[in-house]
Coordinates of C-alpha atoms and ligand atoms in Angstrom, one line a residue:
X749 CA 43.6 -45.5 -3.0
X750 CA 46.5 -44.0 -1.4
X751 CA 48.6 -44.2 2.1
X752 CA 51.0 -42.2 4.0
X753 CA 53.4 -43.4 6.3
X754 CA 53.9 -42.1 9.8
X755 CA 57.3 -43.0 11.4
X756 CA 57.5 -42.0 15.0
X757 CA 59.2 -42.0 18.0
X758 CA 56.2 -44.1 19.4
X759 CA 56.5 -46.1 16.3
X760 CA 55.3 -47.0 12.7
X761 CA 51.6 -46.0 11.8
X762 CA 50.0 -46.4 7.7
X763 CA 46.7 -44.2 7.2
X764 CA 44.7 -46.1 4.1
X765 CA 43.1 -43.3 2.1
X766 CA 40.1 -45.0 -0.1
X767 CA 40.8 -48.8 1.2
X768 CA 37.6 -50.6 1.8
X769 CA 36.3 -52.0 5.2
X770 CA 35.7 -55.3 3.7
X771 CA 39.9 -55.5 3.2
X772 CA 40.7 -55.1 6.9
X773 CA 41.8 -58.4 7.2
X774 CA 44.6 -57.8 4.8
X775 CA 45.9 -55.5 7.3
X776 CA 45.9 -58.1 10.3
X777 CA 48.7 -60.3 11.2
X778 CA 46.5 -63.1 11.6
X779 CA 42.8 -62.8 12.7
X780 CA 41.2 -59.8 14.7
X781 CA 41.4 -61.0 18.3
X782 CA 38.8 -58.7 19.1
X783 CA 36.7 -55.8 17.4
X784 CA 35.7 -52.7 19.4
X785 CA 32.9 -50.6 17.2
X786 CA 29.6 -48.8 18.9
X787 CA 25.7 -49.6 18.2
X788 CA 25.5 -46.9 15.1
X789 CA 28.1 -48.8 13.2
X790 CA 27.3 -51.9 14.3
X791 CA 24.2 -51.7 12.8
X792 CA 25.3 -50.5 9.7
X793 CA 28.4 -52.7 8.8
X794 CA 28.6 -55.9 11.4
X795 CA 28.0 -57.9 7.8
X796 CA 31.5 -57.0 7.2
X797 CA 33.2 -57.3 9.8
X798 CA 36.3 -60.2 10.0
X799 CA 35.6 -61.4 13.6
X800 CA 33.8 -63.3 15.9
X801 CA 34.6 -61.5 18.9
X802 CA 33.0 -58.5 19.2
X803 CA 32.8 -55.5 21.5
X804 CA 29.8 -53.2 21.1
X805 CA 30.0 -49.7 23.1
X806 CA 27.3 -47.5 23.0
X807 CA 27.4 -44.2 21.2
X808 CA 28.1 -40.8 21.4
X809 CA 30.5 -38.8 23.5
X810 CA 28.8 -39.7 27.0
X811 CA 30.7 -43.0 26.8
X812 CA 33.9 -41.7 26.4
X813 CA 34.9 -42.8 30.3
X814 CA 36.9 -45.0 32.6
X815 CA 33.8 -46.8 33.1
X816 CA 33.8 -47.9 29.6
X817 CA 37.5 -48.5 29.5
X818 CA 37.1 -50.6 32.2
X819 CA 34.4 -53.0 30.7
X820 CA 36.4 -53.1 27.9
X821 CA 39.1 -54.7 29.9
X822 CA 36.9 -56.8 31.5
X823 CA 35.5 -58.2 27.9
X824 CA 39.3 -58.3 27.0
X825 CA 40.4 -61.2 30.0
X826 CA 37.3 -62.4 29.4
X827 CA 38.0 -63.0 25.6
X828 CA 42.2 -64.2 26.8
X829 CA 43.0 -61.0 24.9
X830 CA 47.2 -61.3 25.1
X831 CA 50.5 -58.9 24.0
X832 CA 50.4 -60.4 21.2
X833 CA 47.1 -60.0 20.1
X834 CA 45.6 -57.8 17.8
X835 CA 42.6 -55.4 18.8
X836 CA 40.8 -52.9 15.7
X837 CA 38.7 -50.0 16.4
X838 CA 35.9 -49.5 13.9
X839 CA 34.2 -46.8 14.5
X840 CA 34.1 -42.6 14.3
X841 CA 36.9 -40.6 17.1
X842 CA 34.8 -41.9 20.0
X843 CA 35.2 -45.6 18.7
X844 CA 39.1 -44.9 18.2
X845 CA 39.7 -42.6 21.2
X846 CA 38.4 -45.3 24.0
X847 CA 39.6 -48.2 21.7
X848 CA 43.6 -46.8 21.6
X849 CA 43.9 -45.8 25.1
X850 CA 42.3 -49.7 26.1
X851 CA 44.9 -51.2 23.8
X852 CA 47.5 -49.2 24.4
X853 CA 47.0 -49.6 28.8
X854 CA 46.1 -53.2 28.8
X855 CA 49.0 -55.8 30.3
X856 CA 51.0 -52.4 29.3
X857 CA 50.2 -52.4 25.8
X858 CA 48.6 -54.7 22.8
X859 CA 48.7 -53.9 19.0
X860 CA 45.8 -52.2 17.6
X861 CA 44.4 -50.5 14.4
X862 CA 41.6 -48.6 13.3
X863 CA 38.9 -48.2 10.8
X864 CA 37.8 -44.9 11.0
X865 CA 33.9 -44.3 10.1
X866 CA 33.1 -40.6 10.2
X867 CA 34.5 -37.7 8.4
X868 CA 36.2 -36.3 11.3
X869 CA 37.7 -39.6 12.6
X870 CA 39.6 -39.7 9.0
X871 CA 41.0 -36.8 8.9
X872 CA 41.9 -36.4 12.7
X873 CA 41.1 -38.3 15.2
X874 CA 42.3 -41.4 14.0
X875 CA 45.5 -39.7 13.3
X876 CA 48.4 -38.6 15.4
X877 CA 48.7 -41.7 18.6
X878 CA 46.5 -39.4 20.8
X879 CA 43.7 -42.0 22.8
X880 CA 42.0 -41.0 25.9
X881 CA 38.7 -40.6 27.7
X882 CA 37.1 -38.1 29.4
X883 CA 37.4 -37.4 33.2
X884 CA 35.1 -35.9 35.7
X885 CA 33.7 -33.3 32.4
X886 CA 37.3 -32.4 31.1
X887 CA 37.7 -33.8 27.9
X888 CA 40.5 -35.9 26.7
X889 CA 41.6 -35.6 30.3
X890 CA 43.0 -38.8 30.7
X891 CA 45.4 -41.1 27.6
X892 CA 48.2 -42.0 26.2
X893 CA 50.5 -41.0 23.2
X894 CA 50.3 -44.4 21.2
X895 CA 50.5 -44.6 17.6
X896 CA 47.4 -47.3 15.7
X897 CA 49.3 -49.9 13.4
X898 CA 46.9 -48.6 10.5
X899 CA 44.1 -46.7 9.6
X900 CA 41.7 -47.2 7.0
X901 CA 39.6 -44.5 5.4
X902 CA 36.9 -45.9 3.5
X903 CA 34.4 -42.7 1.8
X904 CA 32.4 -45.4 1.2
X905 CA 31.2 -45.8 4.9
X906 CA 30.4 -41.9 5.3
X907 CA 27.0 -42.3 3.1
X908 CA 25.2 -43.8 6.6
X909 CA 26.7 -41.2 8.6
X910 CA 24.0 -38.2 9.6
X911 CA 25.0 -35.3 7.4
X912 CA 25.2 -33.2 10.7
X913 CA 28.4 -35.5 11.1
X914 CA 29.5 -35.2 7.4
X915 CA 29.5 -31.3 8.7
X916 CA 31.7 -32.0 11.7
X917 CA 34.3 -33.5 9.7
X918 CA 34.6 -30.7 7.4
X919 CA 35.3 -28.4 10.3
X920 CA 38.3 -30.3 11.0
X921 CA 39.3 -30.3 7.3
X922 CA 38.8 -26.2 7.0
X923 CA 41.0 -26.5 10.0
X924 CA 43.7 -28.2 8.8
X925 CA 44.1 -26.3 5.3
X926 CA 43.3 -22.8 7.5
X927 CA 46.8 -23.6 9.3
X928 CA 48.8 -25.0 6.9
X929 CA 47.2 -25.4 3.1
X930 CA 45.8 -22.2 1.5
X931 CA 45.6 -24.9 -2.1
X932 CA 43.1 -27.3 0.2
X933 CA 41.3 -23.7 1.3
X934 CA 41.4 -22.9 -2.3
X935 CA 39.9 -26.3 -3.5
X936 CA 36.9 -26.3 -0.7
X937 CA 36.3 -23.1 -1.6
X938 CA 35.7 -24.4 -5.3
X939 CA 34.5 -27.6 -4.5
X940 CA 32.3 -27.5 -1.9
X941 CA 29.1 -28.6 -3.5
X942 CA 31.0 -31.9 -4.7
X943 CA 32.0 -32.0 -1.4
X944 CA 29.1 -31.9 0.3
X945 CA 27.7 -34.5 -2.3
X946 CA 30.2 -36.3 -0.7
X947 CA 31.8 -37.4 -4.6
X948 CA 34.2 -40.1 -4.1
X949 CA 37.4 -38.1 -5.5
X950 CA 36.3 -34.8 -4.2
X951 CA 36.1 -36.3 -0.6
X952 CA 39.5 -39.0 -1.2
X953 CA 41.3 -35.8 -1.9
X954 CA 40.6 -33.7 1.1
X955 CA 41.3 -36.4 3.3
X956 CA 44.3 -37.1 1.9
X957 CA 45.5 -33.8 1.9
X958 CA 44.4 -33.3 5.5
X959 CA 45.5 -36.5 6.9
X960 CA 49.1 -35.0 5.2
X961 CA 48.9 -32.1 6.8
X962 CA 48.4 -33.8 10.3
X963 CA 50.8 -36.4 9.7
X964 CA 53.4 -34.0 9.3
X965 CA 52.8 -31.7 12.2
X966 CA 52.2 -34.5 14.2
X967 CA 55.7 -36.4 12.7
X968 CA 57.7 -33.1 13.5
X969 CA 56.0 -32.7 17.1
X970 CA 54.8 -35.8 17.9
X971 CA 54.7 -35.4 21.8
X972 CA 53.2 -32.1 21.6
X973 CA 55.5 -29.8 22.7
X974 CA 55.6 -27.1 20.0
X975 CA 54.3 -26.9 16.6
X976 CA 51.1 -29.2 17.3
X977 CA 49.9 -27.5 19.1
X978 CA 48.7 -25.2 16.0
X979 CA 46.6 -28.6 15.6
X980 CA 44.1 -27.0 18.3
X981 CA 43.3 -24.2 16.3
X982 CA 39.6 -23.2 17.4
X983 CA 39.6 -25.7 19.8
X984 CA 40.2 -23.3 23.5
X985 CA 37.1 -21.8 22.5
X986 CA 35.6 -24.7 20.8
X987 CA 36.1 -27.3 23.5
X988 CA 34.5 -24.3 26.0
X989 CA 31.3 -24.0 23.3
X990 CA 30.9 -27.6 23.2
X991 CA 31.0 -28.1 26.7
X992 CA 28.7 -25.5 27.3
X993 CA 25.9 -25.7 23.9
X994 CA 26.1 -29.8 23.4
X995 CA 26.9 -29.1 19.8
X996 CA 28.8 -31.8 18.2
X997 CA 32.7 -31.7 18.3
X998 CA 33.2 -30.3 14.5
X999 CA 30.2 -28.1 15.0
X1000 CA 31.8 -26.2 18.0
X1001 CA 35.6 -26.3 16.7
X1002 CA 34.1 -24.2 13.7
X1003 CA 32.8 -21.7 16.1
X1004 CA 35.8 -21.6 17.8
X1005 CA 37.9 -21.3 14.9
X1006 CA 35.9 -17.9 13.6
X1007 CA 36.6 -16.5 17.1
X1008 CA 40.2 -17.2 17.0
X1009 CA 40.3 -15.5 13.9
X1010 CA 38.8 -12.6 15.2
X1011 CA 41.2 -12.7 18.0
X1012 CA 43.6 -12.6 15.0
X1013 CA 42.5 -9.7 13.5
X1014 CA 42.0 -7.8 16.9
X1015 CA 45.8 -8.3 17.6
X1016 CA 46.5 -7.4 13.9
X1017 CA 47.7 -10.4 12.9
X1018 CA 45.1 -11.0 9.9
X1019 CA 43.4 -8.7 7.9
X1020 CA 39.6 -8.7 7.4
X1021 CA 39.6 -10.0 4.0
X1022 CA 41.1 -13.1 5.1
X1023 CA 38.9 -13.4 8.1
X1024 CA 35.6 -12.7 6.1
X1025 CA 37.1 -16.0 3.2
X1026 CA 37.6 -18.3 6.9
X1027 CA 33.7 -17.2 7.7
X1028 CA 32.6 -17.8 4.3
X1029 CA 33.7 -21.0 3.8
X1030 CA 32.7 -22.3 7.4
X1031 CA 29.4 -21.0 6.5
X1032 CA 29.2 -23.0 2.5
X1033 CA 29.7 -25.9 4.9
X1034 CA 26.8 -25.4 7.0
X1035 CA 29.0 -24.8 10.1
X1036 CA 28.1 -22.5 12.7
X1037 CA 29.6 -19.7 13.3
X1038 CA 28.1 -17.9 16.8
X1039 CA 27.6 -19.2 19.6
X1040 CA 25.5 -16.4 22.1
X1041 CA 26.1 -17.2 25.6
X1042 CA 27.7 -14.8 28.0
X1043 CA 31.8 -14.1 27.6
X1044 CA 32.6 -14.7 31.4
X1045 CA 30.8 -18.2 31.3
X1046 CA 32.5 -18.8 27.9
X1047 CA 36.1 -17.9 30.0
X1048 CA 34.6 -19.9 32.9
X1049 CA 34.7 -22.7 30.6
X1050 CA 37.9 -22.3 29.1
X1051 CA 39.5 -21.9 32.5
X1052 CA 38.9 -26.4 33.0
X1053 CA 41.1 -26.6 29.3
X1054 CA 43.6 -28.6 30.4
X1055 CA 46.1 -26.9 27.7
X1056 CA 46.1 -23.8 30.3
X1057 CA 49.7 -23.1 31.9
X1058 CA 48.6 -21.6 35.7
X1059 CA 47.0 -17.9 33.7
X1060 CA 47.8 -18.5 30.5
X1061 CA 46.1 -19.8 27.3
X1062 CA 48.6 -21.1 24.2
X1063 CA 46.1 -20.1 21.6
X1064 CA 46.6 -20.7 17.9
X1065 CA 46.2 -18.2 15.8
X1066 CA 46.2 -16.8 12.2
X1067 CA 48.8 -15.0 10.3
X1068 CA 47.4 -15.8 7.0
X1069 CA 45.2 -18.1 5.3
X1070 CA 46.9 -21.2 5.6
X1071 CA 49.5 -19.9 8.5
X1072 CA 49.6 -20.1 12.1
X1073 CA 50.8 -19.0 15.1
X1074 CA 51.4 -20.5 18.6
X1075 CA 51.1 -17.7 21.1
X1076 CA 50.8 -17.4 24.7
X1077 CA 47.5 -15.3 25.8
X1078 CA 46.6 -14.1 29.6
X1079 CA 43.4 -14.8 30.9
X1080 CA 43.3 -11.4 31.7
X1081 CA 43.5 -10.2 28.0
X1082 CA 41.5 -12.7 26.8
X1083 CA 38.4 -11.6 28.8
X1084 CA 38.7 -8.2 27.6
X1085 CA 38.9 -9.6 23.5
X1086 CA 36.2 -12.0 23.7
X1087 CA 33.8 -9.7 25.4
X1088 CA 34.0 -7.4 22.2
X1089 CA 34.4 -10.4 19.7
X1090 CA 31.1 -11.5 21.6
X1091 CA 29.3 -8.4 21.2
X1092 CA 30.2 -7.1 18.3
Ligands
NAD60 N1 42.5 -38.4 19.3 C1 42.4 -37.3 18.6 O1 43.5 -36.9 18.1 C2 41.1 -36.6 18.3 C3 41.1 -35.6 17.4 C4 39.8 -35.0 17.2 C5 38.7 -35.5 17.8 N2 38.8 -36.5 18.7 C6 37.6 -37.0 19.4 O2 36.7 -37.6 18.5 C7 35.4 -37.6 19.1 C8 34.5 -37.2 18.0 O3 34.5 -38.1 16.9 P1 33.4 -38.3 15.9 O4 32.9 -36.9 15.4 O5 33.8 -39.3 14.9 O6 32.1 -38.7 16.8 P2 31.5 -40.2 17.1 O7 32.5 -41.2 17.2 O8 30.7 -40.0 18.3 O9 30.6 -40.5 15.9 C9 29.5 -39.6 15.6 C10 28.2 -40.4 15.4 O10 28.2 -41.1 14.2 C11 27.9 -42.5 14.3 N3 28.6 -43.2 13.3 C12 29.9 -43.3 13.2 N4 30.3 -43.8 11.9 C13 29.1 -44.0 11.3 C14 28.8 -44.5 10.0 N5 29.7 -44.8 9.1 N6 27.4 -44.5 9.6 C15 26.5 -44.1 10.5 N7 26.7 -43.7 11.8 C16 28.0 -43.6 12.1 C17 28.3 -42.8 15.7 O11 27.7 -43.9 16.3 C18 28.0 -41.5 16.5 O12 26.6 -41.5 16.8 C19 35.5 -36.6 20.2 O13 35.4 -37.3 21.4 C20 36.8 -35.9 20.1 O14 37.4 -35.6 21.3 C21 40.0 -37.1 19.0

């Protein structure tokens, strides 16, 4: 087991690496006032969980809405929730996403923490005091910056999550080391059939080294001014694909990520070789890497990211294998790259 500190401007957050579910309550100041989790993972781990008072959302990214939020508060005066309560999250980014942004909004803030259930959640969405919900089909549209108390990793949850989510999760983990960590490359590109066996140390490691690579973008940048934004590498054209195909988050980030390589290596940034190891290694882990739809509904899509400044695009892109770039891109140019990266 092992934990990183993140000390921030919006305050003091631990991420558990390897700490089991069944020790949450060790992380609570006194009892859980109330536990927020979805169906899936009720299902799976309610047995375990330290509370009476429990808050089941439904699943999947559909729920991700004021509407939820607001039932949530609701639940919470129903329950007497207070400031000085204490609310937990258990559940994948969607769990911790709504969760956050009800704590953090309700009578102007109450504590809360996480336990984060999927791959993905671990290694980034739990991660970095970003909560919000969707608004009106722009995603993340509406939050706060608020940083969790904790965050507990347990591996040992991910053996009920569909493997099409284990996938997801190594997206963001390719992500991270493709920015920052050409060693955590390296060792996926060694270690990806451990990996996908999902072997305890294999997996403990790469999140580890991922929620360490977040933690200190995020640290230096917390409010998102600068440097994290290379944190949204893949993710202009991946949020666009995902909107557009209904592939799950991970799934559509990996998609985007090839493409901003591509765009890369069409501005002569990264050579081929180092392109062709970023496709490899998306495809060992079972990730797309195409998605065929036309290139001006792909920029039609990207037009509703909210990251866009009036015509321009701060894309993320790759210098090397493990380093990135934050650059400005017009729509204009844009239009003209992705219809050769889409035909080619
Ligand atoms: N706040 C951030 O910084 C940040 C970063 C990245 C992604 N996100 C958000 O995270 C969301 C995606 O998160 P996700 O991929 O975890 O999706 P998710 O929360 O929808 O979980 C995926 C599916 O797995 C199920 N599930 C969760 N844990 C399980 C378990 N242990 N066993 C069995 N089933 C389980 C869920 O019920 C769901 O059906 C997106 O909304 C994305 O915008 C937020």
């Amino acid at each position: 087991m092992r934990s990183l500190e993140i000390h921030g401007k919006l305050g003091d957050s631990v991420v558990v690496v390897g700490e089991r579910l069944e020790n949450l309550s060790k992380y609570l100041p006194g009892e859980a006032d109330v536990i927020v989790t979805d169906t899936n993972v009720a299902n799976c781990y309610r047995h375990a969980f330290p509370s009476h008072n429990l808050i089941t959302i439904g699943v999947g990214e559909g729920i991700k809405t004021l509407e939820t939020v607001e039932k949530l508060y609701r639940d919470f005066l129903m329950l007497g929730i207070q400031r000085s309560s204490f609310i937990v999250g258990i559940g994948g980014g969607v769990v911790c996403d709504i969760t956050g942004f009800a704590a953090s909004t309700y009578l102007r803030g109450v504590r809360f923490g996480f336990v984060s259930t999927t791959l993905l959640s671990q290694v980034d969405a739990s991660v970095g005091g970003k909560n919000g919900v969707n608004f009106l089909g722009y995603k993340n549209m509406v939050g706060v910056f608020s940083q969790p108390e904790f965050v507990i990793c347990d591996h040992r949850l991910l053996g009920t999550l569909p493997f099409e989510e284990v996938l997801s999760g190594f997206g963001e983990i390719i992500k991270h080391a493709a920015i920052e960590d050409p060693a955590l490359f390296e060792y996926m590109e060694k270690n990806t059939k451990n990996l996908l066996d999902l072997d305890p140390t294999a997996i403990e490691k790469v999140v580890f080294d991922s929620v360490t690579i977040k933690a200190g973008v995020v640290n230096r940048d917390e409010l998102e001014t600068g440097e994290r934004r290379k944190l949204n590498f893949g993710h202009s054209f991946g949020h666009a694909v995902e909107k557009m195909s209904g592939l799950p988050h991970g799934q559509a980030v990996a998609i985007g990520m090839l493409m901003a390589a591509e765009l890369s290596k069409r501005r002569g940034l990264l050579s081929s070789r180092k392109l062709g190891r970023l496709k490899k290694l998306l495809r060992a882990f079972q990730l797309p890497t195409r998605f065929d739809t036309k290139p001006d509904a792909l920029i039609e899509a990207m037009k509703k990211d909210k990251k866009r400044e009036k015509d321009i695009i701060h894309f993320v892109l790759l210098e090397d294998i493990g380093r990135s770039v934050v650059t400005e891109i017009g729509l204009d140019e844009l239009q003209l790259h992705v219809q050769e990266i889409m035909s080619g």
